[in-house]
């Protein structure tokens, strides 16, 4: 006979409430030793819980402060419950009866007990009571608009209700068909003058700076496709303007907000492959074959695509010290670029982008103890593999998700606004500066070259 009975339970415990506490008290009363598994934020987001207010650390602290809890662990992946039951020799798995039936399969490992849920309270309810829904307007009417709207339906704290595009007829046609957006505008000032508190901008890259600036000045939070600006001073100006106006300005780099991508960064910072010495990432798209207008491609492969590999390189290696470009431009603008950057400790970043050459869109991160491979398309990070000299030690991390991944970005944007935060830990202003540095530097060099040629021509 064992001298103590161990109980385990799991949950998110966001904004700890009396329903949680009653459940935990009753769970403890079933035996002697209570282990509570608090879900990690990346795991929560990967299973569709997108609007959790408190981070993992804060939620752990709240649970640790309860007298009747003996041990707190973190739940990071789907099959962990069975592993924990064996590891801690668990006698009872207790969980609220909103899960009835869902965990019957664990009876194979321990006794499963469903406890009555407390009526009338939940974290979802508290979030809805404490925070206003964010009203968001879309700027631009492009290929990505519908996907953005569809993905926002999975984010409970945001409501998209307006759209702006200078093309009056297109706006009219769109709102007539849309099941979500009923108000269309062809005047930007009028659009900004409505009750929307935030905008999502997806227009030609050359118009971003102006549109962002006006939106910030009107006091709106801005989520904009990258690059936010095409000149160095403009980006700095926008970031300080956002700070001044106390609004959030965020680059719409969806990869930065994906659960797997963030788990990858955590694993790397914990040294899973030792010291990272090289990051290599490729992104190519043959837009021509997808019937994009020439004006789109004329923005150049570096401007259109380099933000993504730069995100990976900068997030892992930090600031680029010096950057070398190996570009090819056989149509009057760059259709491919191999960008090599130097970083702290001599580490090297290699970003490959192309709109005129097709290549494998994967990424490899090499360290002193092993390497990580993210299969194509790496920027929709779902799975990554960690390899070592000894192949038997290889590990796979899997965070599958539905849709195109935009929902994680939309959720982070709206949750930050709701909480009154003006910076995302997943993509800080200095991350944005670092990421944009590559393309801004490229544009600067190109402009210098152009000016030189002009000067020579003129005599
Ligand atoms: N729980 C409960 N009574 C409530 C709310 C939660 O007994 N009114 C229990 C759940 O059944 C689960 C544990 O508390 O066993 C943790 O639940 P969690 O999902 O973190 O809390 P919810 O309030 O249900 O969160 P959400 O609304 O985000 O789903």
Short mmCIF file of C-alpha atoms and ligand atoms in Angstrom, two decimals:
data_model
loop_
_atom_site.label_atom_id
_atom_site.label_comp_id
_atom_site.label_asym_id
_atom_site.label_seq_id
_atom_site.Cartn_x
_atom_site.Cartn_y
_atom_site.Cartn_z
CA UNK A 1 0.00 0.00 0.00
CA UNK A 2 1.24 3.47 -0.89
CA UNK A 3 1.25 5.86 2.05
CA UNK A 4 0.09 8.86 0.01
CA UNK A 5 -2.41 9.24 -2.78
CA UNK A 6 -1.32 11.48 -5.67
CA UNK A 7 -3.84 13.46 -7.73
CA UNK A 8 -3.07 15.33 -10.92
CA UNK A 9 -5.10 17.93 -12.82
CA UNK A 10 -4.50 20.32 -15.71
CA UNK A 11 -5.76 23.69 -16.87
CA UNK A 12 -4.95 27.15 -18.17
CA UNK A 13 -6.10 29.00 -15.03
CA UNK A 14 -6.23 32.36 -16.76
CA UNK A 15 -7.38 35.13 -14.37
CA UNK A 16 -7.66 32.60 -11.51
CA UNK A 17 -11.27 32.49 -10.34
CA UNK A 18 -13.40 30.71 -7.77
CA UNK A 19 -14.38 27.97 -10.27
CA UNK A 20 -10.70 27.02 -10.56
CA UNK A 21 -10.13 27.14 -6.81
CA UNK A 22 -13.16 25.01 -5.97
CA UNK A 23 -12.06 22.44 -8.54
CA UNK A 24 -8.53 22.32 -7.10
CA UNK A 25 -9.77 22.08 -3.50
CA UNK A 26 -12.03 19.17 -4.34
CA UNK A 27 -9.27 17.50 -6.33
CA UNK A 28 -6.94 17.72 -3.33
CA UNK A 29 -9.65 16.29 -1.07
CA UNK A 30 -9.54 13.08 -3.15
CA UNK A 31 -6.09 12.24 -1.73
CA UNK A 32 -2.91 13.67 -0.21
CA UNK A 33 -0.67 15.22 -2.83
CA UNK A 34 -1.97 17.50 -5.62
CA UNK A 35 0.01 18.15 -8.80
CA UNK A 36 -1.31 20.87 -11.09
CA UNK A 37 -0.27 21.08 -14.74
CA UNK A 38 -0.48 24.64 -16.03
CA UNK A 39 -0.63 24.87 -19.82
CA UNK A 40 2.23 26.66 -21.55
CA UNK A 41 1.18 29.61 -23.72
CA UNK A 42 2.55 28.11 -26.95
CA UNK A 43 0.68 24.89 -26.25
CA UNK A 44 -2.51 26.79 -25.45
CA UNK A 45 -2.31 28.80 -28.64
CA UNK A 46 -1.60 25.69 -30.71
CA UNK A 47 -4.81 24.10 -29.38
CA UNK A 48 -6.85 27.19 -30.24
CA UNK A 49 -6.88 29.12 -26.95
CA UNK A 50 -5.84 32.41 -28.48
CA UNK A 51 -6.85 35.10 -26.03
CA UNK A 52 -5.36 34.02 -22.72
CA UNK A 53 -4.56 37.23 -20.84
CA UNK A 54 -1.87 36.09 -18.40
CA UNK A 55 1.45 34.60 -19.47
CA UNK A 56 2.58 31.17 -18.28
CA UNK A 57 4.79 32.59 -15.52
CA UNK A 58 1.99 34.63 -13.99
CA UNK A 59 -0.48 31.73 -14.12
CA UNK A 60 2.06 29.39 -12.50
CA UNK A 61 2.65 31.92 -9.72
CA UNK A 62 -1.08 32.15 -8.96
CA UNK A 63 -1.42 28.38 -8.69
CA UNK A 64 1.77 28.07 -6.61
CA UNK A 65 0.34 30.51 -4.10
CA UNK A 66 -2.54 28.16 -3.23
CA UNK A 67 -2.05 26.22 0.03
CA UNK A 68 -3.71 23.05 -1.22
CA UNK A 69 -1.43 22.74 -4.27
CA UNK A 70 1.72 20.68 -3.63
CA UNK A 71 3.48 20.81 -6.99
CA UNK A 72 3.11 22.80 -10.18
CA UNK A 73 4.33 21.52 -13.55
CA UNK A 74 4.02 22.97 -17.05
CA UNK A 75 2.06 21.18 -19.77
CA UNK A 76 3.75 21.74 -23.12
CA UNK A 77 2.47 19.02 -25.45
CA UNK A 78 -0.44 16.79 -26.34
CA UNK A 79 0.72 13.44 -25.02
CA UNK A 80 2.20 14.74 -21.83
CA UNK A 81 -0.60 13.68 -19.48
CA UNK A 82 0.14 9.94 -19.82
CA UNK A 83 3.88 10.61 -19.45
CA UNK A 84 3.29 12.59 -16.24
CA UNK A 85 1.04 9.89 -14.81
CA UNK A 86 3.80 7.34 -15.12
CA UNK A 87 6.52 9.71 -13.94
CA UNK A 88 4.66 10.84 -10.80
CA UNK A 89 2.94 7.51 -10.10
CA UNK A 90 -0.44 9.24 -10.15
CA UNK A 91 -3.49 7.60 -8.50
CA UNK A 92 -6.25 9.91 -9.70
CA UNK A 93 -6.60 12.28 -12.64
CA UNK A 94 -9.26 14.88 -11.76
CA UNK A 95 -10.78 17.36 -14.21
CA UNK A 96 -13.97 19.41 -14.57
CA UNK A 97 -17.02 17.73 -16.08
CA UNK A 98 -16.91 20.06 -19.11
CA UNK A 99 -14.40 17.43 -20.28
CA UNK A 100 -16.54 14.41 -19.56
CA UNK A 101 -15.55 11.48 -21.79
CA UNK A 102 -12.61 13.33 -23.33
CA UNK A 103 -10.05 11.76 -21.01
CA UNK A 104 -11.50 8.26 -20.61
CA UNK A 105 -8.50 6.93 -22.54
CA UNK A 106 -6.31 7.83 -19.54
CA UNK A 107 -8.04 5.16 -17.42
CA UNK A 108 -5.36 2.92 -18.83
CA UNK A 109 -2.80 4.83 -16.74
CA UNK A 110 -4.76 5.94 -13.69
CA UNK A 111 -8.28 6.46 -12.34
CA UNK A 112 -10.07 9.34 -14.13
CA UNK A 113 -12.53 11.40 -12.09
CA UNK A 114 -14.73 14.15 -13.57
CA UNK A 115 -15.74 16.78 -11.00
CA UNK A 116 -18.77 19.07 -11.31
CA UNK A 117 -17.89 22.46 -12.79
CA UNK A 118 -18.90 25.62 -10.92
CA UNK A 119 -21.78 27.29 -12.68
CA UNK A 120 -21.71 30.87 -13.93
CA UNK A 121 -18.00 31.60 -14.09
CA UNK A 122 -15.18 31.01 -16.57
CA UNK A 123 -12.02 32.75 -17.81
CA UNK A 124 -13.81 33.37 -21.11
CA UNK A 125 -16.59 35.19 -19.26
CA UNK A 126 -14.12 37.25 -17.21
CA UNK A 127 -12.19 38.23 -20.33
CA UNK A 128 -15.40 39.35 -22.05
CA UNK A 129 -16.49 41.34 -18.98
CA UNK A 130 -13.15 43.01 -18.41
CA UNK A 131 -12.08 43.90 -21.93
CA UNK A 132 -13.83 45.63 -24.82
CA UNK A 133 -13.92 43.97 -28.22
CA UNK A 134 -11.50 45.62 -30.64
CA UNK A 135 -13.15 47.17 -33.69
CA UNK A 136 -10.82 46.86 -36.64
CA UNK A 137 -10.86 48.34 -40.13
CA UNK A 138 -9.06 46.92 -43.14
CA UNK A 139 -7.00 49.17 -45.41
CA UNK A 140 -6.61 47.78 -48.91
CA UNK A 141 -8.49 45.30 -50.94
CA UNK A 142 -6.13 42.64 -52.08
CA UNK A 143 -5.61 38.94 -52.38
CA UNK A 144 -5.06 38.52 -48.66
CA UNK A 145 -8.13 40.46 -47.47
CA UNK A 146 -10.55 37.55 -47.39
CA UNK A 147 -8.05 35.24 -45.66
CA UNK A 148 -7.52 37.89 -42.97
CA UNK A 149 -11.28 38.21 -42.43
CA UNK A 150 -11.76 34.43 -42.33
CA UNK A 151 -8.96 33.96 -39.81
CA UNK A 152 -10.24 36.76 -37.59
CA UNK A 153 -13.40 34.70 -37.02
CA UNK A 154 -11.31 32.45 -34.75
CA UNK A 155 -10.27 35.38 -32.57
CA UNK A 156 -13.07 36.18 -30.15
CA UNK A 157 -11.93 39.65 -29.05
CA UNK A 158 -11.82 41.32 -32.46
CA UNK A 159 -14.56 42.51 -34.78
CA UNK A 160 -13.81 43.65 -38.33
CA UNK A 161 -16.52 45.98 -39.53
CA UNK A 162 -15.05 48.43 -42.07
CA UNK A 163 -12.88 48.49 -45.14
CA UNK A 164 -11.13 51.26 -47.03
CA UNK A 165 -9.82 51.32 -50.58
CA UNK A 166 -9.65 54.28 -52.99
CA UNK A 167 -11.40 52.08 -55.54
CA UNK A 168 -15.05 52.98 -54.88
CA UNK A 169 -16.59 50.30 -57.08
CA UNK A 170 -14.41 47.52 -55.69
CA UNK A 171 -15.30 48.53 -52.12
CA UNK A 172 -18.99 48.54 -52.96
CA UNK A 173 -18.78 45.14 -54.58
CA UNK A 174 -16.84 43.72 -51.63
CA UNK A 175 -19.15 44.96 -48.87
CA UNK A 176 -22.18 43.75 -50.76
CA UNK A 177 -20.80 40.22 -50.85
CA UNK A 178 -19.13 40.15 -47.42
CA UNK A 179 -20.81 38.35 -44.52
CA UNK A 180 -18.70 40.37 -42.07
CA UNK A 181 -17.91 43.84 -43.40
CA UNK A 182 -20.88 46.07 -43.99
CA UNK A 183 -19.24 49.49 -44.16
CA UNK A 184 -17.03 50.50 -47.08
CA UNK A 185 -15.06 53.75 -47.52
CA UNK A 186 -13.19 55.28 -50.41
CA UNK A 187 -12.05 58.26 -48.34
CA UNK A 188 -9.26 57.50 -45.85
CA UNK A 189 -10.02 60.44 -43.52
CA UNK A 190 -13.67 59.43 -43.25
CA UNK A 191 -12.65 55.83 -42.59
CA UNK A 192 -10.25 56.90 -39.81
CA UNK A 193 -12.91 59.14 -38.36
CA UNK A 194 -15.14 56.21 -37.38
CA UNK A 195 -15.28 54.18 -34.15
CA UNK A 196 -12.60 51.70 -35.25
CA UNK A 197 -9.69 51.57 -32.81
CA UNK A 198 -7.27 49.68 -35.04
CA UNK A 199 -6.39 49.14 -38.69
CA UNK A 200 -4.78 46.36 -40.69
CA UNK A 201 -2.92 47.66 -43.74
CA UNK A 202 -2.27 45.46 -46.76
CA UNK A 203 -1.58 47.71 -49.75
CA UNK A 204 1.28 48.38 -52.18
CA UNK A 205 4.53 48.62 -50.18
CA UNK A 206 5.15 52.17 -51.40
CA UNK A 207 1.97 53.44 -49.71
CA UNK A 208 2.54 51.89 -46.26
CA UNK A 209 4.45 54.79 -44.71
CA UNK A 210 1.82 57.41 -45.52
CA UNK A 211 -1.14 55.25 -44.54
CA UNK A 212 0.47 54.20 -41.25
CA UNK A 213 1.40 57.77 -40.38
CA UNK A 214 -2.13 59.04 -40.89
CA UNK A 215 -3.65 56.17 -38.94
CA UNK A 216 -1.30 56.74 -35.99
CA UNK A 217 -2.04 60.45 -36.02
CA UNK A 218 -5.74 59.58 -35.85
CA UNK A 219 -4.96 57.54 -32.70
CA UNK A 220 -5.44 54.11 -34.29
CA UNK A 221 -3.38 51.02 -33.51
CA UNK A 222 -1.71 49.69 -36.65
CA UNK A 223 -0.96 46.23 -37.93
CA UNK A 224 0.74 46.54 -41.32
CA UNK A 225 2.34 44.14 -43.73
CA UNK A 226 6.12 44.44 -43.77
CA UNK A 227 8.06 46.55 -44.75
CA UNK A 228 6.41 49.34 -42.82
CA UNK A 229 8.52 51.86 -44.73
CA UNK A 230 11.08 51.80 -47.52
CA UNK A 231 13.50 54.37 -46.07
CA UNK A 232 15.49 54.20 -42.84
CA UNK A 233 14.36 57.52 -41.41
CA UNK A 234 10.72 56.77 -42.14
CA UNK A 235 10.70 53.59 -40.06
CA UNK A 236 12.29 55.35 -37.09
CA UNK A 237 9.83 58.22 -37.47
CA UNK A 238 6.83 55.84 -37.47
CA UNK A 239 8.05 53.98 -34.39
CA UNK A 240 8.60 57.14 -32.39
CA UNK A 241 5.29 58.59 -33.59
CA UNK A 242 3.50 55.44 -32.38
CA UNK A 243 5.25 55.82 -29.01
CA UNK A 244 4.25 59.46 -28.79
CA UNK A 245 0.61 58.76 -29.66
CA UNK A 246 0.63 55.72 -27.31
CA UNK A 247 -0.60 53.35 -30.00
CA UNK A 248 0.63 49.92 -30.99
CA UNK A 249 2.48 49.60 -34.29
CA UNK A 250 3.14 46.02 -35.34
CA UNK A 251 4.55 44.42 -38.48
CA UNK A 252 2.21 41.77 -39.87
CA UNK A 253 4.86 39.07 -39.98
CA UNK A 254 2.66 36.13 -39.14
CA UNK A 255 5.54 33.71 -38.59
CA UNK A 256 6.63 35.66 -35.50
CA UNK A 257 3.39 34.73 -33.73
CA UNK A 258 3.13 31.03 -34.56
CA UNK A 259 3.28 28.65 -31.58
CA UNK A 260 5.93 26.42 -33.18
CA UNK A 261 8.12 29.38 -34.09
CA UNK A 262 8.05 30.62 -30.51
CA UNK A 263 8.72 27.15 -29.15
CA UNK A 264 11.71 26.94 -31.50
CA UNK A 265 13.10 30.20 -30.09
CA UNK A 266 12.63 28.92 -26.54
CA UNK A 267 14.41 25.65 -27.32
CA UNK A 268 17.31 27.51 -28.97
CA UNK A 269 17.69 29.94 -26.09
CA UNK A 270 17.81 26.96 -23.72
CA UNK A 271 20.75 25.64 -25.76
CA UNK A 272 19.20 22.60 -27.44
CA UNK A 273 21.81 22.75 -30.24
CA UNK A 274 24.52 24.55 -28.26
CA UNK A 275 25.70 27.92 -29.50
CA UNK A 276 23.99 28.91 -32.75
CA UNK A 277 26.58 29.74 -35.40
CA UNK A 278 24.59 29.93 -38.62
CA UNK A 279 21.00 30.54 -39.68
CA UNK A 280 20.00 29.84 -43.24
CA UNK A 281 16.52 30.51 -44.60
CA UNK A 282 15.05 30.65 -48.09
CA UNK A 283 11.83 32.10 -49.39
CA UNK A 284 10.97 32.15 -53.09
CA UNK A 285 7.70 32.70 -54.93
CA UNK A 286 7.19 32.85 -58.69
CA UNK A 287 4.51 35.52 -58.58
CA UNK A 288 4.45 35.74 -62.36
CA UNK A 289 2.89 32.31 -62.59
CA UNK A 290 0.21 33.40 -60.14
CA UNK A 291 -0.82 36.30 -62.35
CA UNK A 292 0.46 39.19 -60.25
CA UNK A 293 0.79 42.57 -62.00
CA UNK A 294 4.22 43.78 -63.09
CA UNK A 295 3.90 46.72 -60.67
CA UNK A 296 3.84 44.26 -57.77
CA UNK A 297 7.00 42.45 -58.84
CA UNK A 298 8.73 45.74 -59.63
CA UNK A 299 8.90 46.32 -55.86
CA UNK A 300 11.73 43.79 -56.01
CA UNK A 301 12.29 40.40 -54.40
CA UNK A 302 14.16 41.90 -51.42
CA UNK A 303 11.36 44.30 -50.52
CA UNK A 304 8.62 41.74 -51.05
CA UNK A 305 10.19 38.71 -49.37
CA UNK A 306 13.27 39.39 -47.25
CA UNK A 307 11.36 40.25 -44.06
CA UNK A 308 10.69 36.59 -43.39
CA UNK A 309 14.23 35.20 -43.54
CA UNK A 310 15.41 38.37 -41.77
CA UNK A 311 12.94 37.61 -38.99
CA UNK A 312 14.48 34.18 -38.41
CA UNK A 313 18.04 35.45 -38.64
CA UNK A 314 17.47 38.44 -36.36
CA UNK A 315 15.38 36.65 -33.78
CA UNK A 316 18.08 34.01 -33.35
CA UNK A 317 21.33 35.85 -33.99
CA UNK A 318 20.37 39.42 -33.08
CA UNK A 319 21.43 42.56 -34.89
CA UNK A 320 23.22 42.26 -38.26
CA UNK A 321 26.66 43.90 -38.11
CA UNK A 322 27.47 44.00 -41.78
CA UNK A 323 25.44 42.86 -44.70
CA UNK A 324 26.52 41.71 -48.16
CA UNK A 325 24.09 41.37 -51.04
CA UNK A 326 24.47 39.05 -54.02
CA UNK A 327 21.53 40.18 -56.09
CA UNK A 328 20.41 39.31 -59.59
CA UNK A 329 18.15 41.70 -61.43
CA UNK A 330 17.47 40.65 -64.91
CA UNK A 331 14.24 42.58 -65.36
CA UNK A 332 15.06 46.06 -64.13
CA UNK A 333 14.59 45.14 -60.49
CA UNK A 334 16.01 42.44 -58.23
CA UNK A 335 14.39 39.06 -58.78
CA UNK A 336 16.73 37.27 -56.42
CA UNK A 337 19.05 38.13 -53.57
CA UNK A 338 21.42 36.11 -51.43
CA UNK A 339 21.92 38.15 -48.29
CA UNK A 340 24.80 37.34 -45.95
CA UNK A 341 24.98 39.04 -42.58
CA UNK A 342 27.47 38.92 -39.70
CA UNK A 343 26.35 38.76 -36.08
CA UNK A 344 27.60 38.66 -32.50
CA UNK A 345 30.29 36.05 -31.86
CA UNK A 346 31.03 35.74 -35.58
CA UNK A 347 27.73 33.96 -36.36
CA UNK A 348 26.49 34.17 -39.92
CA UNK A 349 23.00 34.68 -41.34
CA UNK A 350 22.14 33.61 -44.88
CA UNK A 351 18.81 34.76 -46.29
CA UNK A 352 17.79 33.79 -49.79
CA UNK A 353 14.84 35.42 -51.51
CA UNK A 354 13.65 35.25 -55.09
CA UNK A 355 10.70 36.05 -57.28
CA UNK A 356 12.48 34.90 -60.44
CA UNK A 357 14.09 31.66 -59.26
CA UNK A 358 12.37 28.77 -57.49
CA UNK A 359 14.10 26.99 -54.65
CA UNK A 360 13.43 24.87 -51.55
CA UNK A 361 11.78 27.07 -48.89
CA UNK A 362 13.30 25.50 -45.83
CA UNK A 363 15.50 26.72 -43.01
CA UNK A 364 18.49 25.25 -41.21
CA UNK A 365 19.85 26.52 -37.91
CA UNK A 366 23.29 25.19 -37.09
CA UNK A 367 24.83 25.06 -33.65
CA UNK A 368 27.87 23.65 -31.90
CA UNK A 369 25.95 20.56 -30.70
CA UNK A 370 23.43 19.95 -33.48
CA UNK A 371 21.10 21.56 -35.98
CA UNK A 372 17.43 22.33 -36.49
CA UNK A 373 15.67 21.73 -39.77
CA UNK A 374 12.37 23.43 -40.52
CA UNK A 375 10.87 21.91 -43.66
CA UNK A 376 9.30 24.06 -46.39
CA UNK A 377 7.42 26.26 -46.04
CA UNK A 378 9.46 27.12 -42.93
CA UNK A 379 7.61 30.46 -42.47
CA UNK A 380 4.41 28.50 -41.74
CA UNK A 381 6.31 26.78 -38.95
CA UNK A 382 4.43 23.72 -37.74
CA UNK A 383 7.06 21.05 -37.31
CA UNK A 384 10.77 21.23 -36.71
CA UNK A 385 13.40 18.56 -36.32
CA UNK A 386 16.43 18.68 -34.07
CA UNK A 387 19.36 16.54 -35.25
CA UNK A 388 22.58 15.60 -33.52
CA UNK A 389 25.73 13.74 -34.51
CA UNK A 390 24.07 10.71 -32.94
CA UNK A 391 20.87 10.38 -35.02
CA UNK A 392 19.21 8.32 -32.27
CA UNK A 393 18.94 11.45 -30.18
CA UNK A 394 16.93 13.35 -32.82
CA UNK A 395 13.78 15.10 -31.65
CA UNK A 396 10.63 16.24 -33.48
CA UNK A 397 8.50 19.17 -32.36
CA UNK A 398 5.02 19.31 -33.83
CA UNK A 399 2.54 22.16 -33.50
CA UNK A 400 0.09 21.58 -36.33
CA UNK A 401 -2.52 24.27 -36.86
CA UNK A 402 -5.51 24.86 -39.09
CA UNK A 403 -5.78 27.74 -41.53
CA UNK A 404 -2.98 29.95 -42.80
CA UNK A 405 -1.64 31.03 -39.41
CA UNK A 406 -2.95 34.60 -39.42
CA UNK A 407 -5.18 34.01 -36.41
CA UNK A 408 -2.20 33.90 -34.02
CA UNK A 409 -1.02 37.29 -35.22
CA UNK A 410 -4.52 38.82 -35.08
CA UNK A 411 -4.98 37.42 -31.56
CA UNK A 412 -1.68 38.87 -30.34
CA UNK A 413 -2.47 42.27 -31.86
CA UNK A 414 -5.97 42.52 -30.38
CA UNK A 415 -4.96 41.08 -27.00
CA UNK A 416 -2.12 43.59 -26.63
CA UNK A 417 -4.52 46.46 -27.34
CA UNK A 418 -7.04 45.08 -24.86
CA UNK A 419 -4.42 44.81 -22.15
CA UNK A 420 -3.13 48.31 -22.84
CA UNK A 421 0.28 47.01 -23.93
CA UNK A 422 2.16 48.74 -26.72
CA UNK A 423 4.88 46.20 -27.44
CA UNK A 424 4.75 42.55 -28.40
CA UNK A 425 7.39 40.30 -26.85
CA UNK A 426 7.13 38.16 -29.97
CA UNK A 427 8.02 41.08 -32.23
CA UNK A 428 9.47 44.05 -30.37
CA UNK A 429 10.15 47.46 -31.96
CA UNK A 430 13.85 46.61 -31.96
CA UNK A 431 13.10 43.30 -33.71
CA UNK A 432 11.23 45.30 -36.34
CA UNK A 433 14.14 47.69 -36.79
CA UNK A 434 16.56 44.76 -37.09
CA UNK A 435 14.39 42.93 -39.60
CA UNK A 436 13.81 45.98 -41.76
CA UNK A 437 17.47 46.99 -41.60
CA UNK A 438 18.33 44.49 -44.34
CA UNK A 439 15.90 45.77 -46.94
CA UNK A 440 16.33 49.41 -45.99
CA UNK A 441 20.07 49.08 -46.42
CA UNK A 442 19.55 47.36 -49.76
CA UNK A 443 17.25 50.16 -50.94
CA UNK A 444 19.75 52.76 -49.82
CA UNK A 445 22.58 51.11 -51.74
CA UNK A 446 20.41 50.74 -54.84
CA UNK A 447 19.38 54.38 -54.69
CA UNK A 448 23.01 55.46 -54.35
CA UNK A 449 23.92 53.37 -57.40
CA UNK A 450 21.02 54.88 -59.35
CA UNK A 451 22.08 58.40 -58.43
CA UNK A 452 25.65 57.66 -59.53
CA UNK A 453 24.46 56.36 -62.91
CA UNK A 454 22.21 59.40 -63.36
CA UNK A 455 25.09 61.71 -62.49
CA UNK A 456 27.36 59.98 -65.00
CA UNK A 457 24.65 60.18 -67.67
CA UNK A 458 24.13 63.87 -67.06
CA UNK A 459 27.71 64.59 -67.53
N1 LIG B 1 -13.37 24.81 -13.92
C1 LIG B 1 -14.44 24.61 -13.03
N2 LIG B 1 -15.44 25.53 -12.98
C2 LIG B 1 -15.41 26.64 -13.76
C3 LIG B 1 -14.34 26.87 -14.62
C4 LIG B 1 -13.33 25.93 -14.68
O1 LIG B 1 -14.47 23.61 -12.33
N3 LIG B 1 -16.43 27.49 -13.68
C5 LIG B 1 -12.32 23.79 -14.03
C6 LIG B 1 -12.23 23.18 -15.40
O2 LIG B 1 -13.20 22.17 -15.59
C7 LIG B 1 -10.80 22.63 -15.38
C8 LIG B 1 -10.06 23.68 -14.54
O3 LIG B 1 -11.05 24.40 -13.83
O4 LIG B 1 -10.77 21.40 -14.74
C9 LIG B 1 -9.23 24.62 -15.39
O5 LIG B 1 -10.09 25.16 -16.38
P1 LIG B 1 -9.72 26.29 -17.40
O6 LIG B 1 -10.02 25.80 -18.77
O7 LIG B 1 -8.39 26.83 -17.12
O8 LIG B 1 -10.81 27.41 -16.96
P2 LIG B 1 -12.03 28.03 -17.71
O9 LIG B 1 -12.59 29.10 -16.84
O10 LIG B 1 -12.97 26.97 -18.18
O11 LIG B 1 -11.29 28.72 -18.96
P3 LIG B 1 -11.82 29.11 -20.42
O12 LIG B 1 -13.07 29.90 -20.23
O13 LIG B 1 -10.68 29.90 -21.01
O14 LIG B 1 -12.06 27.81 -21.13
#
